[in-house]
Amino acid sequence: MESLEIDTNNLSVAPIQSNEALFAKIRYWIRHVLGVDRAVGFTVLARVWASSAGIVTVALIARFLSPAEQGYYYTFGSLVALQIVFELGFSFVILQLASHERSCLRISDDYEITGDPIAHARLASVLQKSVRWYSVGAVLVAATLVPSGFYFFAMHQHGDTVSWHLAWYFDAIMAALNFQIDPILSFLEGSGYVSAVARLRFMQSIAGSLLAWAALASGHGLFAPSMMLFGMASCSLVWLCSKRKLLFGLLWYDTGSNRIRWGEEVWPFQWRIAVSWASGYFLFSLFNPVLFAYRGAIEAGQMGMSLSLVNAIQAIAVSWVSTKSAPFGGLIAGKKYRELDETFSRALRQSFAVAIAGALAAWLGCIYINLHHFRFAQRLLPPTSLGFLMIYMVVNIIIFAQAYYLRAHKQEVFFLNSLVGAVAVALSTFVVGRSYGAAGIVLSCCILNFGGLIWATYKFRKYRILWHAP
């Protein structure tokens, strides 16, 4: 009888090869079906953490803050958002400018820059002008926020005995510090460090949340917003130290006659972005101060907590599109319009699906806690109002995606949309909010947003065809 020989080497290799094939399929599915690359992965991780941490934060707020203090907590955030007036849309413009110039350059692992010398000079010019403006802007932010916040809270206390003064001052100063740092992160993101910046934002989210929780749990709850900002700034400064060779090299680079002429090249585009950015305040941050002034801190707190839930879902969902801003710029610079459209369409579908799933889960959760009479339900808006707020958010996802796509062309065609939308929302918030409170605000804004979607989609289709014509 012939002996049967068994190749033990093949037996050991086959399972390994099988596992590798399985992992390869999983990686392909994650990257190409779900659209999760490293940049999206870290961005989503940061925002999932922020959303999960937000649940912990909400629980700590409900545990350690009174309903009135909750109103102050969220109104702090709405007033700090006034810094957008000084931001002037610079961060987005910086990212787009850097991505266009970076497409002609190569940055080595030790931060040596090679390639087109003109693009090198223009890239350096972007950073130099950004740092100069934001240094001045940070001083203006602090000088404006501190007294304006003091005046607002002093005039609308409604008999509250909340100690808010020191907490507000610290929050305003930390906001100014982050205002100074953020454009540098936008510049590095546009320069090709998309996944690295996304990873940093993940670490920022963790550090900020832990410090905010410590403030809440230790009985200093109104310091939580400023501690969140302090944690974010600390992480940024530590990380930027590792990029000092690149940054200092560009800051001291002699741009000569190749510097960007901001007034001629950028400002015609940027001023429209600036108005759109400022209009965003009235679209998203005006609700809390109006309710605080007209209806009191408790209703403002309900709106604030509901908005924080909505914003968390929105932040995760929009990641699929927002992380493509720099790649969009590179594809446009190379006139790869078909690849651009495919990338955008895939990202929009994924973003919209996540928004719908998140909104539905949150709304059903709100219904559940109201049906079972949980005490926490009193800290949120009623299910009907929260539902309209979720619809408002889902519609915004589509508008945001269209705006990211068009602005990657270094053009701002949503200027009039943003301005008209801001005026309409501001008027409805003041008029309806005074008489009908949060319920009236969210319903009127939801109706207005559908009109905004129709107008935005018309412009998106028009300019996409116009700019990509052969």
XYZ file of C-alpha atoms in Angstrom:
470
model
C 0.000 0.000 0.000
C 1.273 3.450 -0.937
C 1.854 5.825 1.898
C -0.206 9.050 2.006
C 1.974 12.119 2.434
C 0.477 15.311 3.794
C 2.004 18.720 3.042
C 1.799 20.373 6.444
C 3.217 23.628 5.076
C 0.239 24.089 2.756
C -2.149 23.363 5.594
C -0.716 26.203 7.644
C -0.543 28.655 4.762
C -4.067 28.110 3.432
C -5.920 29.490 6.489
C -3.606 32.505 6.549
C -4.275 33.238 2.903
C -7.990 32.791 3.486
C -7.931 35.230 6.416
C -5.944 37.756 4.396
C -8.497 37.563 1.590
C -11.311 38.061 4.098
C -9.581 41.070 5.670
C -8.940 42.497 2.201
C -12.644 42.224 1.381
C -13.568 43.860 4.672
C -11.102 46.711 4.051
C -12.479 47.173 0.530
C -16.054 47.237 1.831
C -15.195 49.783 4.549
C -13.253 52.047 2.212
C -15.303 51.877 -0.993
C -18.823 51.028 0.156
C -18.956 52.887 3.461
C -16.485 55.509 2.215
C -14.417 55.383 5.405
C -10.782 56.280 4.691
C -8.288 57.374 7.369
C -9.490 60.985 7.337
C -13.158 60.041 7.552
C -12.346 57.342 10.110
C -10.617 59.706 12.544
C -13.181 62.452 11.933
C -16.044 60.077 12.588
C -14.230 58.687 15.640
C -13.851 62.226 16.974
C -17.484 63.009 16.366
C -18.730 59.652 17.622
C -16.689 60.258 20.749
C -18.096 63.789 20.977
C -21.613 62.418 20.564
C -21.092 59.611 23.081
C -19.333 62.009 25.423
C -22.211 64.397 24.873
C -24.554 61.826 26.408
C -22.324 61.708 29.483
C -22.150 65.508 29.522
C -25.931 65.788 29.258
C -26.329 63.323 32.151
C -23.852 65.307 34.270
C -25.602 68.570 33.407
C -28.935 67.084 34.474
C -27.296 65.772 37.659
C -25.178 68.742 38.740
C -26.778 71.833 37.148
C -30.152 73.349 37.898
C -32.524 73.996 34.965
C -31.572 77.687 35.101
C -27.834 76.902 35.114
C -28.412 74.629 32.128
C -29.785 77.660 30.290
C -26.642 79.646 31.069
C -24.441 76.710 30.053
C -25.863 76.489 26.533
C -26.241 80.243 26.066
C -22.504 80.567 26.787
C -21.892 78.498 23.680
C -24.265 80.562 21.547
C -22.580 83.825 22.543
C -19.077 82.421 22.015
C -20.202 81.587 18.467
C -20.229 85.346 17.800
C -16.520 84.964 17.029
C -17.658 83.901 13.571
C -18.050 87.614 12.798
C -14.259 88.001 13.084
C -13.480 84.702 11.395
C -14.663 86.083 8.026
C -14.617 82.615 6.463
C -10.813 82.621 6.569
C -10.452 79.014 7.721
C -12.287 77.585 4.721
C -10.494 79.926 2.311
C -7.137 78.962 3.854
C -7.869 75.264 3.389
C -8.846 75.715 -0.258
C -5.891 77.964 -1.109
C -3.439 75.591 0.564
C -4.902 72.549 -1.211
C -4.613 74.189 -4.635
C -0.961 75.234 -4.106
C -0.061 71.951 -2.386
C -1.094 70.005 -5.506
C 2.104 71.317 -7.211
C 4.413 70.475 -4.300
C 5.789 67.548 -2.347
C 6.356 67.668 1.418
C 8.748 64.978 2.686
C 8.537 63.184 6.010
C 11.084 65.595 7.460
C 9.072 68.580 6.139
C 11.302 69.525 3.220
C 9.260 71.135 0.424
C 10.104 70.485 -3.224
C 8.362 71.314 -6.474
C 7.150 74.457 -8.194
C 8.918 77.446 -6.526
C 5.997 79.755 -7.276
C 3.548 77.378 -5.573
C 6.006 77.156 -2.640
C 6.022 80.931 -2.251
C 2.243 81.155 -2.533
C 1.768 78.388 0.033
C 4.026 80.290 2.441
C 2.096 83.469 1.729
C -1.175 81.770 2.734
C 0.225 80.858 6.151
C 1.885 84.231 6.739
C -1.254 86.239 5.989
C -3.401 83.852 8.039
C -1.244 84.136 11.155
C -1.148 87.938 10.905
C -4.904 88.305 10.615
C -5.814 85.793 13.299
C -3.379 87.330 15.780
C -5.285 90.599 15.465
C -8.617 88.793 15.321
C -8.000 86.881 18.550
C -7.517 90.160 20.439
C -10.719 91.544 18.912
C -12.639 88.375 19.832
C -11.639 88.621 23.503
C -12.246 92.390 23.633
C -15.751 91.904 22.183
C -16.978 88.727 23.862
C -16.102 89.633 27.455
C -18.098 92.898 27.706
C -20.941 91.875 25.368
C -21.550 88.672 27.335
C -21.435 90.583 30.624
C -24.031 93.042 29.346
C -26.336 90.316 27.973
C -26.420 88.185 31.108
C -26.660 91.189 33.431
C -29.700 92.483 31.544
C -31.611 89.158 31.311
C -31.303 87.407 34.662
C -35.052 86.922 35.218
C -34.489 86.763 38.959
C -31.863 84.009 38.662
C -29.158 83.765 41.312
C -26.644 81.965 39.127
C -22.975 82.882 39.607
C -21.830 83.212 36.012
C -19.298 86.076 35.863
C -15.919 84.335 36.229
C -17.028 81.315 34.205
C -18.031 83.578 31.319
C -14.751 85.520 31.350
C -12.688 82.320 31.221
C -14.878 80.908 28.443
C -14.397 84.031 26.303
C -10.594 83.976 26.748
C -10.361 80.291 25.829
C -12.515 80.946 22.764
C -10.042 83.627 21.648
C -7.124 81.225 22.109
C -8.751 78.547 19.950
C -9.619 81.234 17.410
C -5.880 81.895 17.023
C -5.003 78.201 16.588
C -7.755 76.927 14.265
C -6.534 78.565 11.014
C -3.165 76.829 11.357
C -4.975 73.491 11.529
C -6.999 74.431 8.429
C -3.755 75.312 6.638
C -2.166 71.972 7.509
C -5.305 70.112 6.488
C -5.208 71.841 3.109
C -1.481 71.036 2.870
C -2.194 67.319 2.866
C -2.351 66.462 6.581
C -6.063 65.645 6.468
C -5.895 62.388 8.435
C -3.361 63.833 10.911
C -5.613 66.811 11.660
C -8.596 64.464 11.950
C -6.629 62.373 14.466
C -5.756 65.532 16.404
C -9.404 66.559 16.557
C -10.172 63.128 17.983
C -7.621 63.715 20.753
C -8.984 67.233 21.299
C -12.455 65.839 21.761
C -11.271 63.333 24.375
C -9.168 65.830 26.348
C -11.853 68.517 26.258
C -14.607 66.146 27.349
C -12.608 64.790 30.300
C -11.841 68.292 31.569
C -15.464 69.391 31.121
C -16.693 66.356 33.079
C -14.247 67.115 35.862
C -15.628 70.661 36.100
C -19.224 69.422 36.202
C -18.585 66.668 38.742
C -16.600 68.974 41.038
C -19.435 71.495 41.319
C -18.009 74.064 38.855
C -20.391 73.253 36.020
C -20.410 76.632 34.290
C -16.647 76.326 33.838
C -17.180 73.169 31.757
C -17.403 75.005 28.383
C -14.136 76.834 29.022
C -12.421 73.655 30.211
C -13.527 71.948 27.003
C -11.888 74.745 25.001
C -8.788 74.631 27.210
C -8.348 70.909 26.524
C -8.698 71.460 22.778
C -6.152 74.288 22.743
C -3.635 72.295 24.808
C -3.759 69.323 22.420
C -3.361 71.623 19.424
C -0.326 73.399 20.846
C 1.420 70.130 21.701
C 0.756 68.703 18.215
C 1.791 71.881 16.410
C 5.164 71.715 18.143
C 5.870 68.559 16.109
C 5.217 70.548 12.908
C 7.311 73.565 13.912
C 9.991 72.911 11.264
C 7.417 73.076 8.465
C 5.501 76.011 9.963
C 8.510 78.171 10.851
C 10.104 77.402 7.498
C 7.004 78.749 5.727
C 6.533 81.684 8.098
C 10.071 82.935 7.408
C 10.088 82.032 3.712
C 10.738 84.977 1.383
C 7.721 85.023 -0.943
C 9.048 87.916 -3.034
C 6.780 88.888 -5.902
C 4.995 85.514 -5.826
C 2.999 86.204 -2.692
C -0.780 85.937 -2.884
C -2.397 89.305 -3.554
C -5.291 88.898 -1.194
C -7.241 91.925 -2.324
C -7.171 90.915 -5.984
C -7.199 87.108 -5.844
C -8.990 86.133 -2.673
C -11.134 88.928 -1.265
C -13.690 88.908 -4.148
C -14.369 85.285 -3.153
C -13.790 85.608 0.570
C -16.132 88.462 1.377
C -19.016 86.358 0.145
C -17.803 83.460 2.282
C -17.519 85.886 5.224
C -21.141 86.977 4.868
C -22.239 83.345 4.504
C -20.235 82.402 7.620
C -21.709 85.272 9.640
C -25.173 84.372 8.388
C -24.616 80.921 9.832
C -24.771 82.425 13.301
C -28.353 83.515 12.732
C -29.207 80.143 11.214
C -27.845 78.019 14.073
C -26.880 80.011 17.182
C -29.534 82.673 17.661
C -32.201 80.407 19.158
C -30.727 80.167 22.658
C -30.069 83.887 23.307
C -33.572 84.827 22.064
C -35.243 82.217 24.247
C -33.025 83.194 27.196
C -34.046 86.851 26.825
C -37.785 86.339 26.155
C -38.715 83.009 27.762
C -36.099 82.510 30.471
C -33.124 80.285 31.170
C -35.111 77.032 31.534
C -36.612 77.025 28.032
C -33.283 78.183 26.615
C -31.697 75.202 28.361
C -34.177 72.805 26.733
C -33.415 74.246 23.320
C -29.682 74.143 24.026
C -29.665 70.490 25.040
C -31.817 69.540 22.049
C -29.541 71.480 19.703
C -26.490 69.763 21.169
C -28.075 66.407 20.316
C -28.951 67.529 16.782
C -25.522 69.074 16.220
C -23.810 65.869 17.356
C -25.668 63.841 14.723
C -25.025 66.507 12.101
C -21.310 66.651 12.912
C -20.952 62.892 12.410
C -23.044 62.788 9.241
C -21.317 65.689 7.493
C -17.879 64.081 8.074
C -18.219 62.064 4.861
C -18.350 65.331 2.888
C -16.325 67.789 4.992
C -13.201 65.601 4.924
C -13.315 65.752 1.126
C -12.827 69.552 0.947
C -9.072 69.315 0.356
C -9.358 66.352 -2.095
C -12.103 68.269 -3.957
C -9.678 71.178 -4.382
C -6.967 68.879 -5.753
C -9.343 67.216 -8.234
C -10.587 70.599 -9.433
C -7.025 71.872 -9.864
C -6.345 68.798 -12.041
C -9.676 69.195 -13.900
C -10.682 65.650 -12.943
C -14.366 66.525 -12.932
C -15.745 63.030 -13.421
C -13.798 61.723 -10.425
C -14.875 64.795 -8.477
C -18.569 64.130 -9.154
C -18.267 60.435 -8.321
C -16.507 61.211 -5.049
C -19.075 63.855 -4.130
C -22.128 61.728 -4.989
C -20.854 58.790 -2.965
C -20.007 61.006 0.022
C -23.406 62.739 -0.092
C -25.320 59.442 -0.123
C -23.331 58.140 2.826
C -23.692 61.388 4.745
C -27.455 61.554 4.161
C -27.973 57.943 5.244
C -26.111 58.529 8.505
C -28.134 61.705 9.163
C -31.455 59.906 8.634
C -30.462 56.973 10.855
C -29.220 59.237 13.642
C -32.239 61.538 13.519
C -34.697 58.637 13.638
C -32.897 56.968 16.564
C -32.797 60.219 18.582
C -36.426 61.069 17.901
C -37.684 57.596 18.873
C -35.556 57.792 22.012
C -37.193 61.106 22.923
C -40.658 59.594 22.459
C -39.684 56.654 24.658
C -38.436 58.730 27.607
C -41.559 60.921 27.431
C -43.933 57.942 27.366
C -42.211 56.466 30.418
C -42.053 59.847 32.202
C -38.312 59.956 32.789
C -37.240 63.140 34.608
C -34.626 63.723 31.941
C -37.389 64.263 29.363
C -38.064 67.669 30.947
C -34.567 68.810 29.973
C -35.273 68.352 26.223
C -37.829 69.852 23.863
C -41.040 67.800 23.425
C -40.924 65.050 20.737
C -42.840 67.097 18.147
C -40.468 70.059 18.372
C -37.416 67.784 18.435
C -38.740 66.022 15.328
C -38.932 69.298 13.398
C -35.430 70.149 14.600
C -34.187 66.813 13.228
C -35.812 67.475 9.849
C -34.120 70.888 9.836
C -30.777 69.153 10.392
C -31.241 66.526 7.652
C -32.081 69.206 5.095
C -28.987 71.138 6.168
C -26.807 68.107 5.404
C -27.733 68.355 1.718
C -27.204 72.130 1.605
C -23.845 71.829 3.412
C -22.671 69.166 0.947
C -23.562 71.332 -2.039
C -21.757 74.279 -0.463
C -18.574 72.239 0.167
C -18.570 71.136 -3.475
C -19.047 74.597 -4.975
C -16.694 76.387 -2.581
C -13.923 73.940 -3.453
C -13.856 75.818 -6.798
C -12.773 78.943 -4.865
C -16.138 80.507 -5.642
C -18.985 81.531 -3.340
C -22.370 81.427 -5.038
C -24.380 80.740 -1.868
C -23.755 84.268 -0.626
C -27.285 85.528 -1.348
C -28.828 82.256 -0.144
C -27.054 82.561 3.203
C -27.919 86.230 3.607
C -31.603 85.843 2.761
C -31.837 82.695 4.893
C -30.189 84.405 7.860
C -32.530 87.401 7.675
C -35.605 85.171 7.338
C -34.582 82.883 10.210
C -33.581 85.807 12.438
C -36.888 87.578 11.879
C -38.940 84.426 12.470
C -36.896 83.619 15.587
C -37.505 87.036 17.130
C -41.163 87.319 16.097
C -42.308 83.732 16.629
C -39.979 82.993 19.547
C -41.347 85.797 21.686
C -44.950 84.569 21.397
C -44.673 80.827 20.781
C -41.276 79.932 22.225
C -39.167 77.014 21.049
C -42.037 75.202 19.325
C -42.733 78.168 17.065
C -39.046 78.702 16.289
C -38.311 75.154 15.149
C -41.488 74.865 13.039
C -40.953 78.163 11.213
C -37.264 77.445 10.611
C -38.009 73.972 9.288
C -40.460 75.405 6.734
C -37.978 78.101 5.678
C -35.228 75.501 5.257
C -37.157 73.580 2.602
C -37.308 76.757 0.540
C -33.577 77.150 1.075
C -32.962 73.600 -0.185
C -34.836 74.233 -3.444
C -32.885 77.435 -4.090
C -29.527 75.843 -3.195
C -30.135 72.818 -5.439
C -30.993 75.081 -8.391
C -27.700 76.969 -7.980
C -25.727 73.775 -7.446
C -26.885 72.295 -10.744
C -26.463 75.579 -12.630
C -22.859 76.280 -11.597
C -21.714 72.675 -11.707
C -22.654 72.555 -15.409
C -21.265 76.031 -16.096
C -17.861 75.501 -14.459
C -17.250 72.049 -15.895
C -18.135 72.884 -19.479
C -15.343 71.836 -21.905
